[in-house]
mmCIF file of C-alpha atoms in Angstrom:
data_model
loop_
_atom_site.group_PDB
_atom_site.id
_atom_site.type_symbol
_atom_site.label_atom_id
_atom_site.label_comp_id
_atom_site.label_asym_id
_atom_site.label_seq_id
_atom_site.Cartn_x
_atom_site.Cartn_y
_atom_site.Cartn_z
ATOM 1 C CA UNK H 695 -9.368 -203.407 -185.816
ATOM 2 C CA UNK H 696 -9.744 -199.875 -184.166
ATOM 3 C CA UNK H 697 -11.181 -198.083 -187.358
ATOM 4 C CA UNK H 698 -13.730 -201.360 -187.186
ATOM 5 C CA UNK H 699 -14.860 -200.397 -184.024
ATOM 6 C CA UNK H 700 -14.883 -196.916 -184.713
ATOM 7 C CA UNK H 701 -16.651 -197.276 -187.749
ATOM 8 C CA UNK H 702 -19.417 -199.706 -186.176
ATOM 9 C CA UNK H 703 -19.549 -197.077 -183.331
ATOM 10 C CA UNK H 704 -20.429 -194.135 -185.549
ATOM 11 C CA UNK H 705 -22.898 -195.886 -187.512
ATOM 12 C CA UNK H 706 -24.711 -196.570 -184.089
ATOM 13 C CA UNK H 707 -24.836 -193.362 -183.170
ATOM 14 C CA UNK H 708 -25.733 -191.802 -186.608
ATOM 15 C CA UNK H 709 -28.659 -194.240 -186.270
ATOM 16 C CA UNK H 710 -29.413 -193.607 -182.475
ATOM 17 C CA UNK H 711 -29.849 -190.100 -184.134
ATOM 18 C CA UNK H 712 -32.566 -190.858 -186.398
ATOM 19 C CA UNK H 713 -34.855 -192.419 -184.046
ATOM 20 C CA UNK H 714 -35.106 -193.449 -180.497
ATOM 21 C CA UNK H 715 -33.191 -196.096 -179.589
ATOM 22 C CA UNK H 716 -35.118 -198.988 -178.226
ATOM 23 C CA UNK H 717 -36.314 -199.436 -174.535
ATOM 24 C CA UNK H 718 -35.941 -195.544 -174.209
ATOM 25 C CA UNK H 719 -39.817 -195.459 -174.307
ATOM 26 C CA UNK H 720 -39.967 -195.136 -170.540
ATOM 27 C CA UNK H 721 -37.183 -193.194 -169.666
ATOM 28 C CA UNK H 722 -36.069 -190.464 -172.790
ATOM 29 C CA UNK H 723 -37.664 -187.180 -173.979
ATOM 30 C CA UNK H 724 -37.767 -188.286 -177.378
ATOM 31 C CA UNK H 725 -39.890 -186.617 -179.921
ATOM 32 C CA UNK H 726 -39.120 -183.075 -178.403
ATOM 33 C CA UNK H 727 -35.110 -184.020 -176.832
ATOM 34 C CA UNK H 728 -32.773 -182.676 -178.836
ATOM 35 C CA UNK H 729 -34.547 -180.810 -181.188
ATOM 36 C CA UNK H 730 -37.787 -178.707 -180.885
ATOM 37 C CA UNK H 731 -41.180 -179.259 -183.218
ATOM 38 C CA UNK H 732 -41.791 -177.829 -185.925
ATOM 39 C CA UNK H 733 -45.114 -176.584 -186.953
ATOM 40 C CA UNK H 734 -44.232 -176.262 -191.063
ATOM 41 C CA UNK H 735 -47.404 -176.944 -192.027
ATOM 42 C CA UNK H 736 -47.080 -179.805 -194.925
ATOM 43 C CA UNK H 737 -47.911 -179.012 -198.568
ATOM 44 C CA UNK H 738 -50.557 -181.797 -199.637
ATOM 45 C CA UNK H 739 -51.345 -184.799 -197.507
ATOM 46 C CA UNK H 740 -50.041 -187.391 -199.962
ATOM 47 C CA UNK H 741 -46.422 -186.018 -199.757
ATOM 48 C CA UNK H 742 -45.564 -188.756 -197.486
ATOM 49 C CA UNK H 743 -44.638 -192.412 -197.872
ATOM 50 C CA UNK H 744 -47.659 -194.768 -198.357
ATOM 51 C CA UNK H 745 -49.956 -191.749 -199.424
ATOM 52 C CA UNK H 746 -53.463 -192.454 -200.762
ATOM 53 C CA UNK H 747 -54.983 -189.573 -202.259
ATOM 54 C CA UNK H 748 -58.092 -191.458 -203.011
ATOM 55 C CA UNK H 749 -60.994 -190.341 -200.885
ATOM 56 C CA UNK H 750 -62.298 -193.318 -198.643
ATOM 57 C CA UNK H 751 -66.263 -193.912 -198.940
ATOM 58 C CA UNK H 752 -66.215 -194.572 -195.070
ATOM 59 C CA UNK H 753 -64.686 -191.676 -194.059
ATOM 60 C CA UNK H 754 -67.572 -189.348 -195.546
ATOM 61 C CA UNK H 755 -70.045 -191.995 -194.134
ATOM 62 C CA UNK H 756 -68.331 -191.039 -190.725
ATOM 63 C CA UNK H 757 -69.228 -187.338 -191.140
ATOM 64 C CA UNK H 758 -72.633 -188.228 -191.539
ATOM 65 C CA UNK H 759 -74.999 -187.445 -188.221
ATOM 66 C CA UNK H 760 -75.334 -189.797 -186.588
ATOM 67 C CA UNK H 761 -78.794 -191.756 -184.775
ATOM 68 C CA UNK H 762 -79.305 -189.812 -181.734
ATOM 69 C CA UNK H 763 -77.361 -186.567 -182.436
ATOM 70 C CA UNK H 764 -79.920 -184.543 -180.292
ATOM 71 C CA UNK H 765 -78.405 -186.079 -177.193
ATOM 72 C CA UNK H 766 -74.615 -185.759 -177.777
ATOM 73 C CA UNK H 767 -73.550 -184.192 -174.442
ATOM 74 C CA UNK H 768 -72.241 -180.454 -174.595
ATOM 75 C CA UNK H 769 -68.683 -180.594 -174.386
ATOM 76 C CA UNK H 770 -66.480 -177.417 -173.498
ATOM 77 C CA UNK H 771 -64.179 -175.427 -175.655
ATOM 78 C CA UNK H 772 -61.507 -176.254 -174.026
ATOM 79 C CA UNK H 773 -62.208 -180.085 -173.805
ATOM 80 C CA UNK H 774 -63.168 -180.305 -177.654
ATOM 81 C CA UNK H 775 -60.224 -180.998 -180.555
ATOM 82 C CA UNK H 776 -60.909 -177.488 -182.512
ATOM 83 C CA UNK H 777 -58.059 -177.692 -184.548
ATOM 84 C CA UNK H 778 -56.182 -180.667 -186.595
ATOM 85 C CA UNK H 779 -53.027 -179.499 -188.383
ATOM 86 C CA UNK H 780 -50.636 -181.588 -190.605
ATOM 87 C CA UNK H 781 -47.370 -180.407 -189.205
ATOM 88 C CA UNK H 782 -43.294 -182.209 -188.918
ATOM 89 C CA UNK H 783 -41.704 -183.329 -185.872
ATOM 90 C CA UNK H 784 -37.957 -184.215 -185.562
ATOM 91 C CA UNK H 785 -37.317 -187.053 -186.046
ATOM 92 C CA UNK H 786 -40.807 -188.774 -187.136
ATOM 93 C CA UNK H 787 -41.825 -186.312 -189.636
ATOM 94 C CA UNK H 788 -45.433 -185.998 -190.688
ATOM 95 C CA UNK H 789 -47.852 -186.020 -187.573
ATOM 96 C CA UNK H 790 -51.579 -184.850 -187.464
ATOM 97 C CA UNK H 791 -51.683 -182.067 -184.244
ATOM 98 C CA UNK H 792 -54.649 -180.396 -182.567
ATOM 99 C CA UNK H 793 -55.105 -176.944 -181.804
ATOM 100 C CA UNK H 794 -52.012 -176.897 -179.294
ATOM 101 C CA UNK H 795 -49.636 -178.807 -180.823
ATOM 102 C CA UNK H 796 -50.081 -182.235 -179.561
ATOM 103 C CA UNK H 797 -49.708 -185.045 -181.638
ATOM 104 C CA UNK H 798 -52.657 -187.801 -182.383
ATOM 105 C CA UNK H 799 -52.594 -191.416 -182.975
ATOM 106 C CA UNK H 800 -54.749 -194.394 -184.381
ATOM 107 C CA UNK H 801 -55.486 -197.457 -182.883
ATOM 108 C CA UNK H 802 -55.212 -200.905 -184.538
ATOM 109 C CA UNK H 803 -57.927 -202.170 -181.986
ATOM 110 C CA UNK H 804 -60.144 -199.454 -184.081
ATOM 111 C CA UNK H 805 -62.538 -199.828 -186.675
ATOM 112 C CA UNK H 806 -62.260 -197.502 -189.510
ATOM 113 C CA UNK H 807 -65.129 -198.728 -191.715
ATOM 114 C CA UNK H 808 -67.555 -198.127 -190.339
ATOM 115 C CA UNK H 809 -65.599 -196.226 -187.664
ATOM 116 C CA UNK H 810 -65.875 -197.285 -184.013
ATOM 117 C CA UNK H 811 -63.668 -196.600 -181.443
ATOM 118 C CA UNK H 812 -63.111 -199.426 -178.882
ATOM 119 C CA UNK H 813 -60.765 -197.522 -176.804
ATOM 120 C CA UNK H 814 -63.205 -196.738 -173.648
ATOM 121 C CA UNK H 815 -62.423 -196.768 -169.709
ATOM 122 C CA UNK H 816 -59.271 -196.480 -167.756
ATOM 123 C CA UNK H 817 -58.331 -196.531 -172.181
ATOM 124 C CA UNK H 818 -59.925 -193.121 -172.796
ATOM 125 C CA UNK H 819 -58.124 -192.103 -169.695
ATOM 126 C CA UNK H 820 -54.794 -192.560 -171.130
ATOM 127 C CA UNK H 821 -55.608 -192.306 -174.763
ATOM 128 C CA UNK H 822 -58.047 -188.798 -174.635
ATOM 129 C CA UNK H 823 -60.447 -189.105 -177.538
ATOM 130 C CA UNK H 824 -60.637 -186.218 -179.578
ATOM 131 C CA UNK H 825 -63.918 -184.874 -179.315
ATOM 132 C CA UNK H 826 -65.756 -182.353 -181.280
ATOM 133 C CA UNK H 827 -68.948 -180.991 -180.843
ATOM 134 C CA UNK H 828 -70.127 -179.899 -184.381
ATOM 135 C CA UNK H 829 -67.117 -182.059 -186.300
ATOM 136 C CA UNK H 830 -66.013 -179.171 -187.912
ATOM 137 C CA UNK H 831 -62.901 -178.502 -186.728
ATOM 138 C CA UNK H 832 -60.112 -176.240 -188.524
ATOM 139 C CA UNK H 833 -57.977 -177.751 -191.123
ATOM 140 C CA UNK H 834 -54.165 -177.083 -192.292
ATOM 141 C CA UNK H 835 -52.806 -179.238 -194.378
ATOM 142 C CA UNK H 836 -55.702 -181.906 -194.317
ATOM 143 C CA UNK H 837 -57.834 -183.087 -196.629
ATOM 144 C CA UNK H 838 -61.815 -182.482 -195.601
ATOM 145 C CA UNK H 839 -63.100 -185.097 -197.153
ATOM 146 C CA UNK H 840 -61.001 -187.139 -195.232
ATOM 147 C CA UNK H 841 -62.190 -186.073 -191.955
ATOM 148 C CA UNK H 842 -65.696 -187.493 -189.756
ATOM 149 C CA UNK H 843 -67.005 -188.545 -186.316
ATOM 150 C CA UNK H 844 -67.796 -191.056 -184.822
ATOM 151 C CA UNK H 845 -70.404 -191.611 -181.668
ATOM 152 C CA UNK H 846 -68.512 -193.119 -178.603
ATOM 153 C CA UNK H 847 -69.734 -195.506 -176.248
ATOM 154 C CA UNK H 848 -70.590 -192.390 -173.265
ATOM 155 C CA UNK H 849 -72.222 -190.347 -176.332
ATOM 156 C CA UNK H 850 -69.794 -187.864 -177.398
ATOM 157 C CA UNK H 851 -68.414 -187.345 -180.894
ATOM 158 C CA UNK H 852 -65.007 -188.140 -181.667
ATOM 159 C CA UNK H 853 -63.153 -186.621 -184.793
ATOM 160 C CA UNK H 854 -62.019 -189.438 -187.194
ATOM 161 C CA UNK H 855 -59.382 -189.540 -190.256
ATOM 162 C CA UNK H 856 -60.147 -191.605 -193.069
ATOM 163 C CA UNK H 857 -62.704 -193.392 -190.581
ATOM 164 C CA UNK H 858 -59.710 -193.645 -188.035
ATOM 165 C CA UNK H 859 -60.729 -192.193 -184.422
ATOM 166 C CA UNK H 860 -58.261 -189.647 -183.006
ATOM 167 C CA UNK H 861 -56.307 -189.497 -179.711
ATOM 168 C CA UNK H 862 -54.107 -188.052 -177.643
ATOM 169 C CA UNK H 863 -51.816 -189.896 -175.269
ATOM 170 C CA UNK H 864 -51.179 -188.995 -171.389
ATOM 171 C CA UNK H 865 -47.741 -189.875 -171.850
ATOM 172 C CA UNK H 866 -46.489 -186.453 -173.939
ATOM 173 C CA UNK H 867 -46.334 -183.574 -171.845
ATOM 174 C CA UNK H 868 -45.327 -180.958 -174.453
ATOM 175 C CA UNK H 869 -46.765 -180.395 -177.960
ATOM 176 C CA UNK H 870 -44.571 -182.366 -180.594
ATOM 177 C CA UNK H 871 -43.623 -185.051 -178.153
ATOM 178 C CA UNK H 872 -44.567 -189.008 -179.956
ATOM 179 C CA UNK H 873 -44.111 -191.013 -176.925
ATOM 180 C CA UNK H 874 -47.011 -192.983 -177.920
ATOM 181 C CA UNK H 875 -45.723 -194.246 -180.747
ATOM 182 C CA UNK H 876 -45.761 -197.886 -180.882
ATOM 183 C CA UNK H 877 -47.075 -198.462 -177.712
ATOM 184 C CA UNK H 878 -48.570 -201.511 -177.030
ATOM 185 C CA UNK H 879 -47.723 -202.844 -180.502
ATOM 186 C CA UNK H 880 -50.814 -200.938 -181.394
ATOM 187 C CA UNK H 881 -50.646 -196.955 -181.257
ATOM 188 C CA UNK H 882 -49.099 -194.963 -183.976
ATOM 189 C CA UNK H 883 -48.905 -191.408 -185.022
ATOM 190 C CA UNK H 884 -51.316 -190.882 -187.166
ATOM 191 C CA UNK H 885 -50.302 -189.113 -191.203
ATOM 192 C CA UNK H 886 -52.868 -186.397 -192.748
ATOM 193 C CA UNK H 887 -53.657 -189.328 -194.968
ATOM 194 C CA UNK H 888 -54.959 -191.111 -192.445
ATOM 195 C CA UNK H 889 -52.035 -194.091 -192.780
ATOM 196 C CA UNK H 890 -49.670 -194.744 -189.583
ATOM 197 C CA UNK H 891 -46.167 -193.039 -189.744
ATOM 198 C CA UNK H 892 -43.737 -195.699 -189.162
ATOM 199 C CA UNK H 893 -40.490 -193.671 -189.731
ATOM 200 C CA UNK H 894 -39.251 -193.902 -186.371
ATOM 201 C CA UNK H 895 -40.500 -197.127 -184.899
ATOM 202 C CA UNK H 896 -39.011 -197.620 -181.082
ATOM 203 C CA UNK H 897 -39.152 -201.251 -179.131
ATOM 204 C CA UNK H 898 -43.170 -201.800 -178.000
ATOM 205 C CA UNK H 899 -43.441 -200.476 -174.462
ATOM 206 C CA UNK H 900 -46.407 -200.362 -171.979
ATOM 207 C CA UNK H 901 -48.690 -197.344 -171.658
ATOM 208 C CA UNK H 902 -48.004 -195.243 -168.987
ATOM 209 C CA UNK H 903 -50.866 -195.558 -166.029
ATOM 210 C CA UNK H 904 -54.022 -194.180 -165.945
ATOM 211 C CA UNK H 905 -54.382 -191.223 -163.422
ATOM 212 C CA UNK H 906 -55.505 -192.199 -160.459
ATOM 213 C CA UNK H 907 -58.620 -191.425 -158.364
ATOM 214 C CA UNK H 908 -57.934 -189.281 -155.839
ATOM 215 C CA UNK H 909 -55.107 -186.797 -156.690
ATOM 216 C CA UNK H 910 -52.804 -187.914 -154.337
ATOM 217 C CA UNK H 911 -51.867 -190.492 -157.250
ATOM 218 C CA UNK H 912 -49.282 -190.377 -159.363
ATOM 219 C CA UNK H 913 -51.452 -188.768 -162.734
ATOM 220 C CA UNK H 914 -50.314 -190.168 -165.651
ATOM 221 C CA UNK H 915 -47.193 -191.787 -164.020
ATOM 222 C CA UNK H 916 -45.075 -194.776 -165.990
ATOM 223 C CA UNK H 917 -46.260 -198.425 -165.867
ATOM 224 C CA UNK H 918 -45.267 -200.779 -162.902
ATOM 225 C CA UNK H 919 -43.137 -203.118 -164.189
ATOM 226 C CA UNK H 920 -45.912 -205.773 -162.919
ATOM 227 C CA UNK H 921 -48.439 -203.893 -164.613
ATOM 228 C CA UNK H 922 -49.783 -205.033 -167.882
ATOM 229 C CA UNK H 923 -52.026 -202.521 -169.527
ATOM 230 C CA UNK H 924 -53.768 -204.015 -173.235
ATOM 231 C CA UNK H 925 -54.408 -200.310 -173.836
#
């Protein structure tokens, strides 16, 4: 009976391992705990599970100009997505990462053909778009075809993969962190294929909060328990 337990008890925590356990959403450092990020840049972006190699009509379409291009606003350097790099994270693998490490994700609330992004509000406050100003940004281990834009509702451009619109999420505060993932039921890490990574796949959790007004508010914080964020 004690080797059962035993047994059943290392299973657990060879699983536990693997991936986050559920309902640690809120509370753990996953995605950058117990084992740092690493930036090995992946060989071709069909060497993961659930590849497609073939290149999607609508995600050219999305590189496209689109109508009223002369009055995109100006973003900054330093606001704009200049980078997207196909690089492996403990524990979820494959991730697409901008230009300082941070991991994106797709929404399911999305369009991807043609693209739209319906993620606007206190939504783009806790899901940043990644914006571009010339959709051109540098590639490592993604496919260019693949890559577009996509004109958001306040004008800007947002970078899309295979017609998906990019994001970052409030929630990670270092590069390689996935905290994101699965939130809502509808946020995922996003592959260089464009397809969701669903490797590590904790319980659905609620987003954290969107920063508030005045900066005596708790930025970024975790979600009231009341709260109930769509987003």
């Amino acid at each position: 009976m004690k080797l059962k337990v035993l047994g059943a008890s290392l299973v657990a925590a060879i699983a536990l391992t693997g991936c986050a356990p559920a309902g640690l959403n809120n509370t753990a450092d996953y995605g950058n705990a117990a084992e740092p990020a690493s930036n090995d840049v992946v060989a071709t972006p069909g060497a993961t599970a659930g590849a497609e190699p073939e290149t999607d009509p609508s995600a050219e379409a999305t590189a496209e100009a689109a109508p009223g291009d002369a009055n995109t606003p100006e973003i900054s350097d330093e606001l704009a997505t200049n980078e997207l790099n196909a690089a492996k994270v403990a524990r979820m693998g494959t991730t697409v990462q901008d230009e300082n490490g941070f991991v994106l994700y797709r929404f399911d609330k999305d369009e991807d053909s043609p693209a739209k992004s319906n993620c606007n509000g206190d939504c783009a406050k806790i899901w940043p778009a990644a914006i571009t100003n010339d959709g051109e940004p540098k590639l490592k281990g993604i496919d260019e075809s693949l890559v577009g834009t996509v004109t958001r509702a306040d004008g800007t451009k947002q970078l899309t993969l295979k017609g998906w619109p990019l994001y970052r999420y409030i929630g990670d505060k270092k590069p390689g962190q996935w905290k994101g993932q699965n939130v809502s039921g509808t946020w995922f890490v996003i592959q260089p294929n464009g397809t969701k990574n669903l490797t590590c796949l904790p319980a659905v959790s609620k987003p954290v909060a969107p920063p508030a007004d005045d900066s005596s508010g708790d930025a970024g914080g975790e979600a009231d328990s009341g709260s109930d964020y769509s987003y």
